[in-house]
């Protein structure tokens, strides 16, 4: 048989196995989104009563299997908890306080705020009966922080880090064909970093379902060796047999192109695994004329791996990958596909205005596109493993990545964390370097650091030898970690001498992992210490740091340095250097927290792109400064720039490479214009004009059409215009927003580093317990005074004093219970719900003497009542329940003693935000339906503005819905 004929047969077989399964056959693998339909409430790090009594039973969940109690119990009543979808960051919803941590942007989360530092999540879901016999695992992409997970009251485990993904096998704990409950407790009391990290389940959750014989999680690794017009694609596949008998199987591997067309394949035959054995199987597939992944054309292939047992598909696993070559040269820098690439990177944390760390997937694309527009081609995930969707965006859009580990260390804990990150991320073509740590000052310059780094580097290469290893070092470039690392990462060149280090280690490549730590407030051009604003001119922040321009000139002048990563691409919450309260964000970003560009963006765009650029700063609205000198700068890559004020030339200046131009201009209202020249020709203009007061509101959406999938977003910019339709850069009006149609607002922002306005507006829930429950045994049940509002029950005994055994049931036929609950003064502003849990086999309920329910039977799921506020009042309200008592069936049973909760639901306030330097931002998200979305924005004294966005019918991702 010829090779060509064999290839055609394998392709035909792969298509048959992949696409021609019978319609009713279950998919061999399901990857189900588990984000929708959760409930949330605050717990407490130390007060067990406020933590729903979890872990207080005689047997704790650590003592015996299935003894999860309190909120970890499957039977716990969470109906009064807040409903929400994931991802969710509760920290961004909290107010600000000067007692909060500056690292976390002074949010009321952390040690000083125990009432809001522990969050509970619960989700009830069903598992089909026909899934019995398959493997089922729940996977979390990230929970901040110190999470504990239970399923149906069974303790699964604990993950201390807020950045690691983790997975639990829940196969044996599930109710097949019935209801199941997953409970998650996250404790954000302790910070993991020194920057805003959020709180809660802020990344996606998944349910993974497959057969006993399957490919392990993150179980494929694809690399390619490219020579001439061929690529040898090396594939390692880790297959697991979680069954109780040995398995014999084949593995079919098919590479498909960007259009889904099979273009190469291979097969491994007669492989075996013993029970509960996992093994990696290598193979090489030759690919002719491969298309390369590059920054300009980020072409992606897919490997479809099919496990076949006894002629049937046992598992099918898809791996996206790209074919490219990378190389660092100690004297010439970085090469991608043999082409020299100067790394023009940014560092970034993982939060955004309005949503905090719970970023929708579409926001990852929004931010990467903004960085590429600026000219950036590389991204450092400082200082932790990122969400997977960030790497997906970098793969799709063409952005190189330094993927960074959270903490250095050589124990099994730190090495295990490093391995998890690398196994998860190693198929992303965007990743060119693994970073094992950042600024570990205690060890970076000594022998301990060198030993740890050497161990981590060697260990990392057993997982992935195709990439380089780095560590970001802020000093000690002559000893310690710098001596042993593949590629040295320089943090801030003012701290040492890179030329001397290069002479000492001439074979070691290097780049700037942090540089240009300039500080600026968007749209502000005079320092104001009282307001805590920093003028947006690029200036050296302090003596031992370089300005943005100084840093780039340094790196651009040294071919041995592969490039630099700016601190930072975007502002982030926390680390408000050089200020404290009430600055709540950093000032380092090239863009603010919303992604609105500061002027420094245009410096970079001038020298990081081939586009002709001319940008003038500042704005030209300076009432009261007439005749005073204003610093005027231009950023451009033109040969020369000429400046005009009201058509009068103020002179033409030559532009130096990687530089900028400055003038001192006496303020006079009107038009300040810059003209750029190349080869003596006028090629570009930019101008700023003095504006009048705002007269209109303008809304602009980055996406005017979104998918109706409950996930897609549109980012809307709000600005005001004057009567001449000029943008008003000094406007600070408060804007109010409303939305109609199949979308919701999920966050607002404006980039103001001292704004203490809310990022999110949502309905709030107050819950009151039934307190001081007492009981009295009664005979005659007609016309009972005990049911009235003001009956004196002071002499009654505490409820459930006696054991509810069979003898009790013979003696006591009817009980009246009385208790009370408190309502706040503003309760009438809320919807009042009573979530009742049966404390009788049959019962009638009275509140303040008013009958709520009559002779309702025991309900294991509980009963719900919407209470009429006309018979409620602030302060103490009385509840009476006449019931036939619940009895134990077995002596070890526990009968319910909690009659339920009173829930007050206060509606969400109106969404609002002040403009800052003329701008604000709204993020809206699909609610899952198609149709027109109408967003309105209004400000006092201005006509409202209306924006229409279309939501188009789109399938929602396969998901596990909440009950």
PDB file of C-alpha atoms in Angstrom, residues 821-935:
ATOM      1  CA  UNK A 821     -37.929  38.240  63.645  1.00  0.00           C
ATOM      2  CA  UNK A 822     -36.700  41.804  63.274  1.00  0.00           C
ATOM      3  CA  UNK A 823     -37.275  44.096  60.299  1.00  0.00           C
ATOM      4  CA  UNK A 824     -35.314  47.291  59.671  1.00  0.00           C
ATOM      5  CA  UNK A 825     -36.910  50.701  59.392  1.00  0.00           C
ATOM      6  CA  UNK A 826     -36.677  50.687  55.597  1.00  0.00           C
ATOM      7  CA  UNK A 827     -38.184  47.205  55.125  1.00  0.00           C
ATOM      8  CA  UNK A 828     -41.073  48.689  53.130  1.00  0.00           C
ATOM      9  CA  UNK A 829     -38.600  49.482  50.325  1.00  0.00           C
ATOM     10  CA  UNK A 830     -37.949  45.789  49.837  1.00  0.00           C
ATOM     11  CA  UNK A 831     -39.776  42.696  48.683  1.00  0.00           C
ATOM     12  CA  UNK A 832     -40.311  40.464  51.751  1.00  0.00           C
ATOM     13  CA  UNK A 833     -40.132  36.700  51.284  1.00  0.00           C
ATOM     14  CA  UNK A 834     -40.534  33.945  53.843  1.00  0.00           C
ATOM     15  CA  UNK A 835     -38.649  30.753  53.060  1.00  0.00           C
ATOM     16  CA  UNK A 836     -40.258  28.223  55.349  1.00  0.00           C
ATOM     17  CA  UNK A 837     -38.806  24.851  56.365  1.00  0.00           C
ATOM     18  CA  UNK A 838     -41.317  22.364  57.718  1.00  0.00           C
ATOM     19  CA  UNK A 839     -41.121  21.765  61.464  1.00  0.00           C
ATOM     20  CA  UNK A 840     -44.267  19.644  61.440  1.00  0.00           C
ATOM     21  CA  UNK A 841     -45.860  16.812  59.556  1.00  0.00           C
ATOM     22  CA  UNK A 842     -48.638  19.297  58.922  1.00  0.00           C
ATOM     23  CA  UNK A 843     -48.724  22.959  60.012  1.00  0.00           C
ATOM     24  CA  UNK A 844     -50.483  26.304  59.857  1.00  0.00           C
ATOM     25  CA  UNK A 845     -48.452  29.537  59.978  1.00  0.00           C
ATOM     26  CA  UNK A 846     -49.393  32.945  61.407  1.00  0.00           C
ATOM     27  CA  UNK A 847     -47.381  36.180  61.308  1.00  0.00           C
ATOM     28  CA  UNK A 848     -48.504  39.002  63.579  1.00  0.00           C
ATOM     29  CA  UNK A 849     -51.787  37.091  63.940  1.00  0.00           C
ATOM     30  CA  UNK A 850     -52.371  36.930  60.164  1.00  0.00           C
ATOM     31  CA  UNK A 851     -52.756  33.449  58.659  1.00  0.00           C
ATOM     32  CA  UNK A 852     -50.050  32.797  56.072  1.00  0.00           C
ATOM     33  CA  UNK A 853     -50.640  29.107  55.384  1.00  0.00           C
ATOM     34  CA  UNK A 854     -53.205  26.571  56.570  1.00  0.00           C
ATOM     35  CA  UNK A 855     -52.549  22.908  57.214  1.00  0.00           C
ATOM     36  CA  UNK A 856     -49.760  22.527  54.699  1.00  0.00           C
ATOM     37  CA  UNK A 857     -47.985  19.141  54.670  1.00  0.00           C
ATOM     38  CA  UNK A 858     -44.319  18.600  55.352  1.00  0.00           C
ATOM     39  CA  UNK A 859     -42.294  19.707  52.342  1.00  0.00           C
ATOM     40  CA  UNK A 860     -38.697  18.502  52.128  1.00  0.00           C
ATOM     41  CA  UNK A 861     -37.952  21.248  49.608  1.00  0.00           C
ATOM     42  CA  UNK A 862     -39.496  23.974  51.732  1.00  0.00           C
ATOM     43  CA  UNK A 863     -42.321  26.423  51.047  1.00  0.00           C
ATOM     44  CA  UNK A 864     -42.024  30.040  49.946  1.00  0.00           C
ATOM     45  CA  UNK A 865     -44.340  32.945  50.732  1.00  0.00           C
ATOM     46  CA  UNK A 866     -44.344  36.541  49.562  1.00  0.00           C
ATOM     47  CA  UNK A 867     -45.397  38.536  52.600  1.00  0.00           C
ATOM     48  CA  UNK A 868     -47.818  41.440  52.491  1.00  0.00           C
ATOM     49  CA  UNK A 869     -45.954  44.402  54.003  1.00  0.00           C
ATOM     50  CA  UNK A 870     -49.221  45.879  55.293  1.00  0.00           C
ATOM     51  CA  UNK A 871     -49.257  43.564  58.308  1.00  0.00           C
ATOM     52  CA  UNK A 872     -45.528  43.809  58.990  1.00  0.00           C
ATOM     53  CA  UNK A 873     -43.770  46.568  60.904  1.00  0.00           C
ATOM     54  CA  UNK A 874     -40.266  47.680  61.735  1.00  0.00           C
ATOM     55  CA  UNK A 875     -38.717  46.035  64.763  1.00  0.00           C
ATOM     56  CA  UNK A 876     -40.030  42.833  66.324  1.00  0.00           C
ATOM     57  CA  UNK A 877     -42.580  40.761  64.382  1.00  0.00           C
ATOM     58  CA  UNK A 878     -44.191  37.607  65.810  1.00  0.00           C
ATOM     59  CA  UNK A 879     -44.567  34.244  64.130  1.00  0.00           C
ATOM     60  CA  UNK A 880     -46.719  31.355  65.405  1.00  0.00           C
ATOM     61  CA  UNK A 881     -46.843  27.840  63.957  1.00  0.00           C
ATOM     62  CA  UNK A 882     -49.301  25.170  65.012  1.00  0.00           C
ATOM     63  CA  UNK A 883     -48.046  21.775  63.912  1.00  0.00           C
ATOM     64  CA  UNK A 884     -48.231  18.030  64.213  1.00  0.00           C
ATOM     65  CA  UNK A 885     -44.657  17.324  65.354  1.00  0.00           C
ATOM     66  CA  UNK A 886     -41.959  15.817  63.198  1.00  0.00           C
ATOM     67  CA  UNK A 887     -40.599  12.554  64.594  1.00  0.00           C
ATOM     68  CA  UNK A 888     -37.400  10.598  64.193  1.00  0.00           C
ATOM     69  CA  UNK A 889     -37.536   7.405  62.186  1.00  0.00           C
ATOM     70  CA  UNK A 890     -34.217   6.229  63.582  1.00  0.00           C
ATOM     71  CA  UNK A 891     -32.711   7.273  66.896  1.00  0.00           C
ATOM     72  CA  UNK A 892     -29.744   8.886  65.150  1.00  0.00           C
ATOM     73  CA  UNK A 893     -31.941  11.048  62.932  1.00  0.00           C
ATOM     74  CA  UNK A 894     -32.126  14.815  63.330  1.00  0.00           C
ATOM     75  CA  UNK A 895     -35.483  16.489  62.775  1.00  0.00           C
ATOM     76  CA  UNK A 896     -35.539  19.984  61.378  1.00  0.00           C
ATOM     77  CA  UNK A 897     -35.587  22.650  64.096  1.00  0.00           C
ATOM     78  CA  UNK A 898     -35.231  25.705  61.841  1.00  0.00           C
ATOM     79  CA  UNK A 899     -38.516  27.196  60.584  1.00  0.00           C
ATOM     80  CA  UNK A 900     -36.746  29.242  57.936  1.00  0.00           C
ATOM     81  CA  UNK A 901     -35.686  32.761  57.063  1.00  0.00           C
ATOM     82  CA  UNK A 902     -37.195  36.121  56.235  1.00  0.00           C
ATOM     83  CA  UNK A 903     -35.577  37.608  53.147  1.00  0.00           C
ATOM     84  CA  UNK A 904     -35.662  41.292  52.203  1.00  0.00           C
ATOM     85  CA  UNK A 905     -34.733  42.067  48.608  1.00  0.00           C
ATOM     86  CA  UNK A 906     -33.903  45.713  48.011  1.00  0.00           C
ATOM     87  CA  UNK A 907     -33.928  46.702  44.321  1.00  0.00           C
ATOM     88  CA  UNK A 908     -30.760  47.787  42.610  1.00  0.00           C
ATOM     89  CA  UNK A 909     -30.096  51.528  42.623  1.00  0.00           C
ATOM     90  CA  UNK A 910     -29.851  53.270  39.267  1.00  0.00           C
ATOM     91  CA  UNK A 911     -26.550  52.774  37.463  1.00  0.00           C
ATOM     92  CA  UNK A 912     -24.455  55.935  37.423  1.00  0.00           C
ATOM     93  CA  UNK A 913     -20.908  57.208  37.022  1.00  0.00           C
ATOM     94  CA  UNK A 914     -19.197  60.552  36.791  1.00  0.00           C
ATOM     95  CA  UNK A 915     -17.232  61.375  33.682  1.00  0.00           C
ATOM     96  CA  UNK A 916     -13.525  61.732  34.347  1.00  0.00           C
ATOM     97  CA  UNK A 917     -11.453  63.818  31.968  1.00  0.00           C
ATOM     98  CA  UNK A 918     -14.464  63.627  29.703  1.00  0.00           C
ATOM     99  CA  UNK A 919     -14.984  59.844  29.625  1.00  0.00           C
ATOM    100  CA  UNK A 920     -16.775  56.952  31.311  1.00  0.00           C
ATOM    101  CA  UNK A 921     -17.377  53.324  30.384  1.00  0.00           C
ATOM    102  CA  UNK A 922     -20.259  50.835  30.604  1.00  0.00           C
ATOM    103  CA  UNK A 923     -19.958  47.096  30.014  1.00  0.00           C
ATOM    104  CA  UNK A 924     -23.140  45.279  29.012  1.00  0.00           C
ATOM    105  CA  UNK A 925     -23.628  41.526  28.701  1.00  0.00           C
ATOM    106  CA  UNK A 926     -26.119  39.308  26.906  1.00  0.00           C
ATOM    107  CA  UNK A 927     -28.896  37.727  28.967  1.00  0.00           C
ATOM    108  CA  UNK A 928     -29.361  34.990  26.391  1.00  0.00           C
ATOM    109  CA  UNK A 929     -32.187  36.258  24.192  1.00  0.00           C
ATOM    110  CA  UNK A 930     -32.122  37.906  20.778  1.00  0.00           C
ATOM    111  CA  UNK A 931     -33.545  41.322  20.004  1.00  0.00           C
ATOM    112  CA  UNK A 932     -32.780  45.017  20.335  1.00  0.00           C
ATOM    113  CA  UNK A 933     -30.938  46.341  23.368  1.00  0.00           C
ATOM    114  CA  UNK A 934     -31.640  49.962  24.201  1.00  0.00           C
ATOM    115  CA  UNK A 935     -29.102  51.744  26.389  1.00  0.00           C
TER     116      UNK A 935
END
